[in-house]
mmCIF file of C-alpha atoms in Angstrom:
data_model
loop_
_atom_site.group_PDB
_atom_site.id
_atom_site.type_symbol
_atom_site.label_atom_id
_atom_site.label_comp_id
_atom_site.label_asym_id
_atom_site.label_seq_id
_atom_site.Cartn_x
_atom_site.Cartn_y
_atom_site.Cartn_z
ATOM 1 C CA UNK I 13 59.095 44.159 116.280
ATOM 2 C CA UNK I 14 62.028 45.255 117.121
ATOM 3 C CA UNK I 15 64.259 47.904 115.442
ATOM 4 C CA UNK I 16 66.499 45.350 113.381
ATOM 5 C CA UNK I 17 63.580 42.806 111.670
ATOM 6 C CA UNK I 18 62.072 46.053 110.754
ATOM 7 C CA UNK I 19 65.245 47.143 109.186
ATOM 8 C CA UNK I 20 65.664 43.558 107.647
ATOM 9 C CA UNK I 21 62.084 42.547 106.939
ATOM 10 C CA UNK I 22 59.614 40.004 107.402
ATOM 11 C CA UNK I 23 60.290 37.981 104.414
ATOM 12 C CA UNK I 24 61.367 34.114 104.284
ATOM 13 C CA UNK I 25 64.683 33.540 103.710
ATOM 14 C CA UNK I 26 65.080 29.705 103.816
ATOM 15 C CA UNK I 27 62.390 27.395 101.634
ATOM 16 C CA UNK I 28 60.748 26.236 105.384
ATOM 17 C CA UNK I 29 59.880 30.011 105.409
ATOM 18 C CA UNK I 30 62.291 30.693 108.713
ATOM 19 C CA UNK I 31 62.509 34.234 108.925
ATOM 20 C CA UNK I 32 66.432 35.057 110.156
ATOM 21 C CA UNK I 33 66.858 38.201 112.035
ATOM 22 C CA UNK I 34 70.042 39.338 114.480
ATOM 23 C CA UNK I 35 68.531 38.634 117.809
ATOM 24 C CA UNK I 36 66.828 35.219 116.946
ATOM 25 C CA UNK I 37 69.451 32.594 118.900
ATOM 26 C CA UNK I 38 68.794 30.139 116.569
ATOM 27 C CA UNK I 39 69.528 32.301 113.472
ATOM 28 C CA UNK I 40 72.985 31.943 111.957
ATOM 29 C CA UNK I 41 75.578 34.039 109.964
ATOM 30 C CA UNK I 42 75.049 33.054 106.522
ATOM 31 C CA UNK I 43 70.972 33.229 106.797
ATOM 32 C CA UNK I 44 71.311 36.329 108.531
ATOM 33 C CA UNK I 45 73.911 37.953 105.541
ATOM 34 C CA UNK I 46 72.472 36.333 103.025
ATOM 35 C CA UNK I 47 68.697 38.281 103.797
ATOM 36 C CA UNK I 48 70.454 41.625 104.376
ATOM 37 C CA UNK I 49 72.755 41.129 101.805
ATOM 38 C CA UNK I 50 69.924 40.424 99.197
ATOM 39 C CA UNK I 51 67.298 43.307 100.730
ATOM 40 C CA UNK I 52 70.435 45.745 99.865
ATOM 41 C CA UNK I 53 71.204 44.770 96.222
ATOM 42 C CA UNK I 54 67.563 45.262 95.489
ATOM 43 C CA UNK I 55 67.310 48.602 97.268
ATOM 44 C CA UNK I 56 70.180 49.222 95.392
ATOM 45 C CA UNK I 57 68.805 48.256 92.060
ATOM 46 C CA UNK I 58 65.330 49.925 92.581
ATOM 47 C CA UNK I 59 67.606 52.722 92.912
ATOM 48 C CA UNK I 60 69.618 52.934 89.647
ATOM 49 C CA UNK I 61 65.999 52.139 87.919
ATOM 50 C CA UNK I 62 64.177 54.930 89.400
ATOM 51 C CA UNK I 63 67.316 57.014 87.924
ATOM 52 C CA UNK I 64 67.312 55.891 84.527
ATOM 53 C CA UNK I 65 63.746 56.379 84.308
ATOM 54 C CA UNK I 66 64.540 59.976 85.379
ATOM 55 C CA UNK I 67 65.231 62.245 82.593
ATOM 56 C CA UNK I 68 68.340 65.010 83.198
ATOM 57 C CA UNK I 69 65.862 68.163 83.269
ATOM 58 C CA UNK I 70 63.542 65.916 85.852
ATOM 59 C CA UNK I 71 66.462 64.877 87.367
ATOM 60 C CA UNK I 72 67.941 68.534 87.241
ATOM 61 C CA UNK I 73 64.440 70.331 88.881
ATOM 62 C CA UNK I 74 64.126 67.406 92.022
ATOM 63 C CA UNK I 75 67.717 68.673 92.621
ATOM 64 C CA UNK I 76 66.934 72.163 92.405
ATOM 65 C CA UNK I 77 63.497 71.835 94.634
ATOM 66 C CA UNK I 78 65.939 70.043 97.040
ATOM 67 C CA UNK I 79 67.757 73.559 97.551
ATOM 68 C CA UNK I 80 65.176 76.472 97.299
ATOM 69 C CA UNK I 81 68.493 78.940 98.413
ATOM 70 C CA UNK I 82 70.362 78.075 95.636
ATOM 71 C CA UNK I 83 66.765 78.532 93.393
ATOM 72 C CA UNK I 84 66.771 81.486 95.275
ATOM 73 C CA UNK I 85 69.218 82.543 94.948
ATOM 74 C CA UNK I 86 69.597 81.879 90.951
ATOM 75 C CA UNK I 87 66.708 84.128 90.485
ATOM 76 C CA UNK I 88 67.920 87.090 92.403
ATOM 77 C CA UNK I 89 70.925 87.271 89.714
ATOM 78 C CA UNK I 90 68.996 86.798 87.357
ATOM 79 C CA UNK I 91 67.712 89.875 87.939
ATOM 80 C CA UNK I 92 70.981 91.416 88.814
ATOM 81 C CA UNK I 93 71.437 90.501 85.425
ATOM 82 C CA UNK I 94 69.221 91.829 83.415
ATOM 83 C CA UNK I 95 69.239 95.503 85.897
ATOM 84 C CA UNK I 96 73.021 95.217 84.891
ATOM 85 C CA UNK I 97 72.358 94.460 80.581
ATOM 86 C CA UNK I 98 68.703 96.251 80.303
ATOM 87 C CA UNK I 99 68.049 98.547 83.390
ATOM 88 C CA UNK I 100 65.044 99.844 81.144
ATOM 89 C CA UNK I 101 63.236 97.015 81.323
ATOM 90 C CA UNK I 102 62.625 96.606 84.810
ATOM 91 C CA UNK I 103 62.827 100.410 85.649
ATOM 92 C CA UNK I 104 61.664 102.314 82.933
ATOM 93 C CA UNK I 105 62.039 105.901 83.984
ATOM 94 C CA UNK I 106 64.904 108.357 84.304
ATOM 95 C CA UNK I 107 66.947 107.958 87.499
ATOM 96 C CA UNK I 108 68.305 111.670 87.514
ATOM 97 C CA UNK I 109 65.203 113.032 87.364
ATOM 98 C CA UNK I 110 62.851 113.975 90.164
ATOM 99 C CA UNK I 111 59.364 115.522 91.360
ATOM 100 C CA UNK I 112 60.129 117.961 94.220
ATOM 101 C CA UNK I 113 56.875 117.810 95.065
ATOM 102 C CA UNK I 114 57.024 113.996 95.433
ATOM 103 C CA UNK I 115 60.523 114.172 97.851
ATOM 104 C CA UNK I 116 61.206 111.788 101.058
ATOM 105 C CA UNK I 117 57.945 109.137 99.794
ATOM 106 C CA UNK I 118 57.992 106.259 101.760
ATOM 107 C CA UNK I 119 57.866 102.871 99.363
ATOM 108 C CA UNK I 120 53.773 102.783 97.945
ATOM 109 C CA UNK I 121 52.744 101.117 95.156
ATOM 110 C CA UNK I 122 53.885 104.679 93.102
ATOM 111 C CA UNK I 123 57.507 104.213 94.829
ATOM 112 C CA UNK I 124 58.139 100.461 95.514
ATOM 113 C CA UNK I 125 61.500 102.084 97.563
ATOM 114 C CA UNK I 126 60.107 105.257 98.478
ATOM 115 C CA UNK I 127 61.929 108.475 97.513
ATOM 116 C CA UNK I 128 65.374 110.293 97.991
ATOM 117 C CA UNK I 129 65.787 114.194 98.992
ATOM 118 C CA UNK I 130 65.008 115.519 95.516
ATOM 119 C CA UNK I 131 62.022 113.184 94.704
ATOM 120 C CA UNK I 132 63.844 110.606 92.453
ATOM 121 C CA UNK I 133 62.221 106.941 92.785
ATOM 122 C CA UNK I 134 65.155 104.981 94.219
ATOM 123 C CA UNK I 135 64.323 102.211 93.137
ATOM 124 C CA UNK I 136 64.450 103.266 89.438
ATOM 125 C CA UNK I 137 68.277 104.179 90.682
ATOM 126 C CA UNK I 138 68.488 101.647 92.209
ATOM 127 C CA UNK I 139 68.361 99.200 89.319
ATOM 128 C CA UNK I 140 70.532 101.981 86.842
ATOM 129 C CA UNK I 141 72.701 101.995 89.754
ATOM 130 C CA UNK I 142 73.319 98.254 89.131
ATOM 131 C CA UNK I 143 75.631 98.491 85.950
ATOM 132 C CA UNK I 144 77.811 101.116 87.397
ATOM 133 C CA UNK I 145 78.498 98.595 90.608
ATOM 134 C CA UNK I 146 78.834 95.187 88.712
ATOM 135 C CA UNK I 147 80.707 96.689 85.352
ATOM 136 C CA UNK I 148 83.727 97.840 88.870
ATOM 137 C CA UNK I 149 82.870 94.582 90.811
ATOM 138 C CA UNK I 150 83.760 92.591 87.112
ATOM 139 C CA UNK I 151 86.544 94.054 86.431
ATOM 140 C CA UNK I 152 88.265 93.771 90.228
ATOM 141 C CA UNK I 153 87.103 89.555 89.675
ATOM 142 C CA UNK I 154 89.033 89.760 86.409
ATOM 143 C CA UNK I 155 92.325 91.423 87.533
ATOM 144 C CA UNK I 156 92.273 89.882 91.122
ATOM 145 C CA UNK I 157 91.945 86.361 89.224
ATOM 146 C CA UNK I 158 94.363 87.068 85.655
ATOM 147 C CA UNK I 159 97.002 88.272 88.176
ATOM 148 C CA UNK I 160 96.478 85.851 91.026
ATOM 149 C CA UNK I 161 96.359 82.872 88.361
ATOM 150 C CA UNK I 162 99.443 83.610 86.559
ATOM 151 C CA UNK I 163 101.304 84.447 90.200
ATOM 152 C CA UNK I 164 100.470 81.207 91.693
ATOM 153 C CA UNK I 165 100.502 79.239 87.884
ATOM 154 C CA UNK I 166 104.411 80.633 87.675
ATOM 155 C CA UNK I 167 105.438 80.067 91.032
ATOM 156 C CA UNK I 168 104.442 76.507 91.819
ATOM 157 C CA UNK I 169 104.975 75.228 88.233
ATOM 158 C CA UNK I 170 108.899 76.923 88.361
ATOM 159 C CA UNK I 171 109.563 76.716 91.809
ATOM 160 C CA UNK I 172 112.968 77.602 93.948
ATOM 161 C CA UNK I 173 114.088 80.476 94.169
ATOM 162 C CA UNK I 174 110.887 82.342 91.810
ATOM 163 C CA UNK I 175 108.220 80.605 94.450
ATOM 164 C CA UNK I 176 110.302 81.773 97.377
ATOM 165 C CA UNK I 177 110.016 85.337 95.970
ATOM 166 C CA UNK I 178 106.727 85.057 94.681
ATOM 167 C CA UNK I 179 104.932 84.364 98.338
ATOM 168 C CA UNK I 180 106.896 86.203 100.651
ATOM 169 C CA UNK I 181 105.298 89.330 98.072
ATOM 170 C CA UNK I 182 101.847 87.471 98.639
ATOM 171 C CA UNK I 183 102.417 87.267 102.283
ATOM 172 C CA UNK I 184 103.367 90.731 102.643
ATOM 173 C CA UNK I 185 99.536 91.366 101.097
ATOM 174 C CA UNK I 186 98.018 89.330 102.679
ATOM 175 C CA UNK I 187 99.104 90.656 106.157
ATOM 176 C CA UNK I 188 97.238 93.908 105.299
ATOM 177 C CA UNK I 189 93.717 94.311 105.132
ATOM 178 C CA UNK I 190 91.651 94.332 101.657
ATOM 179 C CA UNK I 191 90.162 96.839 102.123
ATOM 180 C CA UNK I 192 92.769 99.326 103.093
ATOM 181 C CA UNK I 193 95.501 98.138 100.707
ATOM 182 C CA UNK I 194 92.412 99.030 97.990
ATOM 183 C CA UNK I 195 92.249 103.449 100.016
ATOM 184 C CA UNK I 196 96.027 102.354 99.556
ATOM 185 C CA UNK I 197 95.815 102.026 95.406
ATOM 186 C CA UNK I 198 93.024 104.288 95.522
ATOM 187 C CA UNK I 199 95.555 107.311 96.522
ATOM 188 C CA UNK I 200 98.122 106.229 94.297
ATOM 189 C CA UNK I 201 95.925 105.405 91.300
ATOM 190 C CA UNK I 202 92.149 108.215 91.448
ATOM 191 C CA UNK I 203 89.009 108.111 91.994
ATOM 192 C CA UNK I 204 86.708 106.268 89.744
ATOM 193 C CA UNK I 205 84.887 103.406 89.422
ATOM 194 C CA UNK I 206 87.590 101.892 86.995
ATOM 195 C CA UNK I 207 90.340 102.407 90.129
ATOM 196 C CA UNK I 208 88.024 101.358 92.643
ATOM 197 C CA UNK I 209 87.832 98.343 90.858
ATOM 198 C CA UNK I 210 91.888 97.727 90.012
ATOM 199 C CA UNK I 211 92.196 98.538 93.440
ATOM 200 C CA UNK I 212 89.850 96.075 94.734
ATOM 201 C CA UNK I 213 91.464 93.096 92.434
ATOM 202 C CA UNK I 214 94.456 94.156 93.272
ATOM 203 C CA UNK I 215 93.801 93.264 96.730
ATOM 204 C CA UNK I 216 92.563 90.204 95.716
ATOM 205 C CA UNK I 217 95.870 88.898 93.740
ATOM 206 C CA UNK I 218 97.225 87.122 97.355
ATOM 207 C CA UNK I 219 94.581 84.282 97.768
ATOM 208 C CA UNK I 220 93.638 83.760 94.056
ATOM 209 C CA UNK I 221 97.275 82.883 94.198
ATOM 210 C CA UNK I 222 97.732 80.641 97.004
ATOM 211 C CA UNK I 223 94.811 78.592 95.782
ATOM 212 C CA UNK I 224 96.497 78.371 92.469
ATOM 213 C CA UNK I 225 99.932 77.500 93.075
ATOM 214 C CA UNK I 226 98.762 75.019 95.715
ATOM 215 C CA UNK I 227 97.138 73.481 92.941
ATOM 216 C CA UNK I 228 99.622 73.187 90.795
ATOM 217 C CA UNK I 229 101.514 72.067 93.004
ATOM 218 C CA UNK I 230 99.196 69.027 93.205
ATOM 219 C CA UNK I 231 99.101 68.241 89.521
ATOM 220 C CA UNK I 232 102.768 68.816 89.134
ATOM 221 C CA UNK I 233 103.081 65.432 90.668
ATOM 222 C CA UNK I 234 100.748 63.300 88.874
ATOM 223 C CA UNK I 235 100.742 60.401 87.419
ATOM 224 C CA UNK I 236 99.986 61.589 84.083
ATOM 225 C CA UNK I 237 102.241 65.112 84.462
ATOM 226 C CA UNK I 238 105.453 63.308 85.181
ATOM 227 C CA UNK I 239 104.216 60.654 82.504
ATOM 228 C CA UNK I 240 103.657 63.727 79.329
ATOM 229 C CA UNK I 241 107.923 64.826 80.978
ATOM 230 C CA UNK I 242 109.104 61.648 80.437
ATOM 231 C CA UNK I 243 107.795 61.115 77.317
ATOM 232 C CA UNK I 244 109.440 64.456 75.819
ATOM 233 C CA UNK I 245 106.716 66.837 76.346
ATOM 234 C CA UNK I 246 107.958 70.651 76.123
ATOM 235 C CA UNK I 247 107.886 72.565 79.363
ATOM 236 C CA UNK I 248 105.078 74.681 77.146
ATOM 237 C CA UNK I 249 103.064 71.733 76.802
ATOM 238 C CA UNK I 250 102.948 70.918 80.345
ATOM 239 C CA UNK I 251 102.153 73.663 81.414
ATOM 240 C CA UNK I 252 99.592 74.673 79.721
ATOM 241 C CA UNK I 253 97.861 71.596 78.204
ATOM 242 C CA UNK I 254 98.300 69.608 81.219
ATOM 243 C CA UNK I 255 99.118 72.153 84.898
ATOM 244 C CA UNK I 256 96.707 74.497 83.790
ATOM 245 C CA UNK I 257 93.508 72.944 83.074
ATOM 246 C CA UNK I 258 93.431 70.697 85.681
ATOM 247 C CA UNK I 259 94.179 73.364 88.581
ATOM 248 C CA UNK I 260 91.859 76.113 87.574
ATOM 249 C CA UNK I 261 88.807 74.345 89.194
ATOM 250 C CA UNK I 262 89.209 75.348 92.011
ATOM 251 C CA UNK I 263 90.125 79.099 90.982
ATOM 252 C CA UNK I 264 86.932 79.790 89.256
ATOM 253 C CA UNK I 265 85.171 78.134 92.222
ATOM 254 C CA UNK I 266 87.086 81.134 94.715
ATOM 255 C CA UNK I 267 86.225 83.431 91.767
ATOM 256 C CA UNK I 268 81.920 83.185 91.800
ATOM 257 C CA UNK I 269 82.605 84.236 95.858
ATOM 258 C CA UNK I 270 85.382 87.215 94.921
ATOM 259 C CA UNK I 271 82.536 88.200 92.806
ATOM 260 C CA UNK I 272 80.066 89.012 96.335
ATOM 261 C CA UNK I 273 82.837 90.461 97.840
ATOM 262 C CA UNK I 274 84.233 92.722 95.298
ATOM 263 C CA UNK I 275 80.340 94.149 95.244
ATOM 264 C CA UNK I 276 80.893 94.851 99.202
ATOM 265 C CA UNK I 277 84.042 95.879 99.187
ATOM 266 C CA UNK I 278 83.331 98.509 95.364
ATOM 267 C CA UNK I 279 79.839 99.174 97.399
ATOM 268 C CA UNK I 280 82.113 100.327 100.574
ATOM 269 C CA UNK I 281 84.808 102.682 98.454
ATOM 270 C CA UNK I 282 81.766 103.560 97.034
ATOM 271 C CA UNK I 283 80.141 104.514 100.058
ATOM 272 C CA UNK I 284 83.237 106.705 101.502
ATOM 273 C CA UNK I 285 82.863 108.834 97.934
ATOM 274 C CA UNK I 286 85.586 107.376 95.772
ATOM 275 C CA UNK I 287 83.689 106.230 93.427
ATOM 276 C CA UNK I 288 81.752 107.455 90.467
ATOM 277 C CA UNK I 289 80.393 111.551 92.041
ATOM 278 C CA UNK I 290 77.115 112.480 92.738
ATOM 279 C CA UNK I 291 74.601 112.451 90.903
ATOM 280 C CA UNK I 292 75.777 108.662 89.716
ATOM 281 C CA UNK I 293 72.852 106.193 91.702
ATOM 282 C CA UNK I 294 76.562 103.529 92.667
ATOM 283 C CA UNK I 295 75.079 101.848 95.359
ATOM 284 C CA UNK I 296 77.216 102.358 98.020
ATOM 285 C CA UNK I 297 76.168 106.108 97.090
ATOM 286 C CA UNK I 298 72.731 105.691 97.362
ATOM 287 C CA UNK I 299 73.336 104.252 101.098
ATOM 288 C CA UNK I 300 75.738 107.306 102.023
ATOM 289 C CA UNK I 301 73.164 109.602 100.348
ATOM 290 C CA UNK I 302 70.414 108.937 103.088
ATOM 291 C CA UNK I 303 72.488 108.672 106.082
ATOM 292 C CA UNK I 304 71.056 112.672 107.063
ATOM 293 C CA UNK I 305 67.743 110.848 106.364
ATOM 294 C CA UNK I 306 68.024 107.845 108.550
ATOM 295 C CA UNK I 307 65.646 108.782 111.587
ATOM 296 C CA UNK I 308 62.999 110.335 109.307
ATOM 297 C CA UNK I 309 63.369 107.756 106.122
ATOM 298 C CA UNK I 310 65.079 104.769 106.914
ATOM 299 C CA UNK I 311 64.080 103.483 102.973
ATOM 300 C CA UNK I 312 67.109 105.671 101.442
ATOM 301 C CA UNK I 313 69.480 103.276 103.239
ATOM 302 C CA UNK I 314 67.370 100.322 104.504
ATOM 303 C CA UNK I 315 66.837 99.030 101.165
ATOM 304 C CA UNK I 316 69.827 99.678 98.467
ATOM 305 C CA UNK I 317 72.178 98.329 101.549
ATOM 306 C CA UNK I 318 69.008 94.945 101.806
ATOM 307 C CA UNK I 319 70.509 94.794 98.084
ATOM 308 C CA UNK I 320 74.153 94.888 98.295
ATOM 309 C CA UNK I 321 74.158 91.994 100.886
ATOM 310 C CA UNK I 322 71.193 90.250 98.264
ATOM 311 C CA UNK I 323 73.408 90.254 96.237
ATOM 312 C CA UNK I 324 76.872 88.875 98.015
ATOM 313 C CA UNK I 325 74.224 86.228 99.573
ATOM 314 C CA UNK I 326 74.092 84.796 96.670
ATOM 315 C CA UNK I 327 77.264 84.848 94.993
ATOM 316 C CA UNK I 328 78.323 82.955 98.381
ATOM 317 C CA UNK I 329 75.720 80.681 97.664
ATOM 318 C CA UNK I 330 75.730 79.847 94.136
ATOM 319 C CA UNK I 331 80.036 79.558 94.974
ATOM 320 C CA UNK I 332 79.214 76.649 97.494
ATOM 321 C CA UNK I 333 76.570 75.157 94.304
ATOM 322 C CA UNK I 334 80.060 75.611 92.040
ATOM 323 C CA UNK I 335 82.165 74.157 94.862
ATOM 324 C CA UNK I 336 79.918 70.905 94.910
ATOM 325 C CA UNK I 337 78.155 71.514 98.569
ATOM 326 C CA UNK I 338 75.257 69.260 98.463
ATOM 327 C CA UNK I 339 73.282 71.810 99.672
ATOM 328 C CA UNK I 340 73.461 71.258 103.981
ATOM 329 C CA UNK I 341 72.558 74.964 103.698
ATOM 330 C CA UNK I 342 69.355 75.418 101.896
#
């Protein structure tokens, strides 16, 4: 049977039992077209019936089953959230108290991540350091989201000189590496996790404002916005009732992606010593604390570093799912 025969099938399409195929010289075009159209319509009906009889929860479960990478990212994110709000549920020990006799123990059943040079359980310190790192990252994302969205909204809606001035400032911010800009701001604001969060958030304002402005420019010229303006609606009604709700979607997706970048930036600055002072178990400071023992105690830097990497990758995967990615990369 030819390839086209297998696609069109072997069922009769005429009363005399003749089965039209594309390669048969006696096949009329209308016979072949009708057969293909009928089979396509039957396939569509079967697919619709299948979707109709599937419940919404079953559909979601089946979709997630086809995207194991997203499932893993959701599970890891849930564990990070639990560690951020209730670290004692995952690690009931004290992250600041150690047993000197158990110092520099490798990972084992008693100490999942091993112990540090003071005998403190590293897993407990990583879990209890999650609120410090995640809180700073959330503050950074919030600062960047609010300030950047406000700048982009005003620049795109007002236009003219305001747009030109705002975008030139954004261009200057984009020309400076984010980490370098954060370091410059920290020297002004001072050390500490809150100042680190503010510095990282300001460094992310430019990217958010660019995305917000482009969406506002697109929505501002839409038919329903022009109809609202023609109907006599006031500018704040148009801005907050039509433009803002229809422009904020991509910014929310960017915020999910920026959360992973903020975790990485906060950990980097903490690694350099700009975060909370020891013995606070921030993720970056935990990685930095094991540098002197890297040759003999690899787990002191590797395992906290892998936690940071996994959190950043999970945030990126979830942001792609929010953006409508069908899961090309599972």
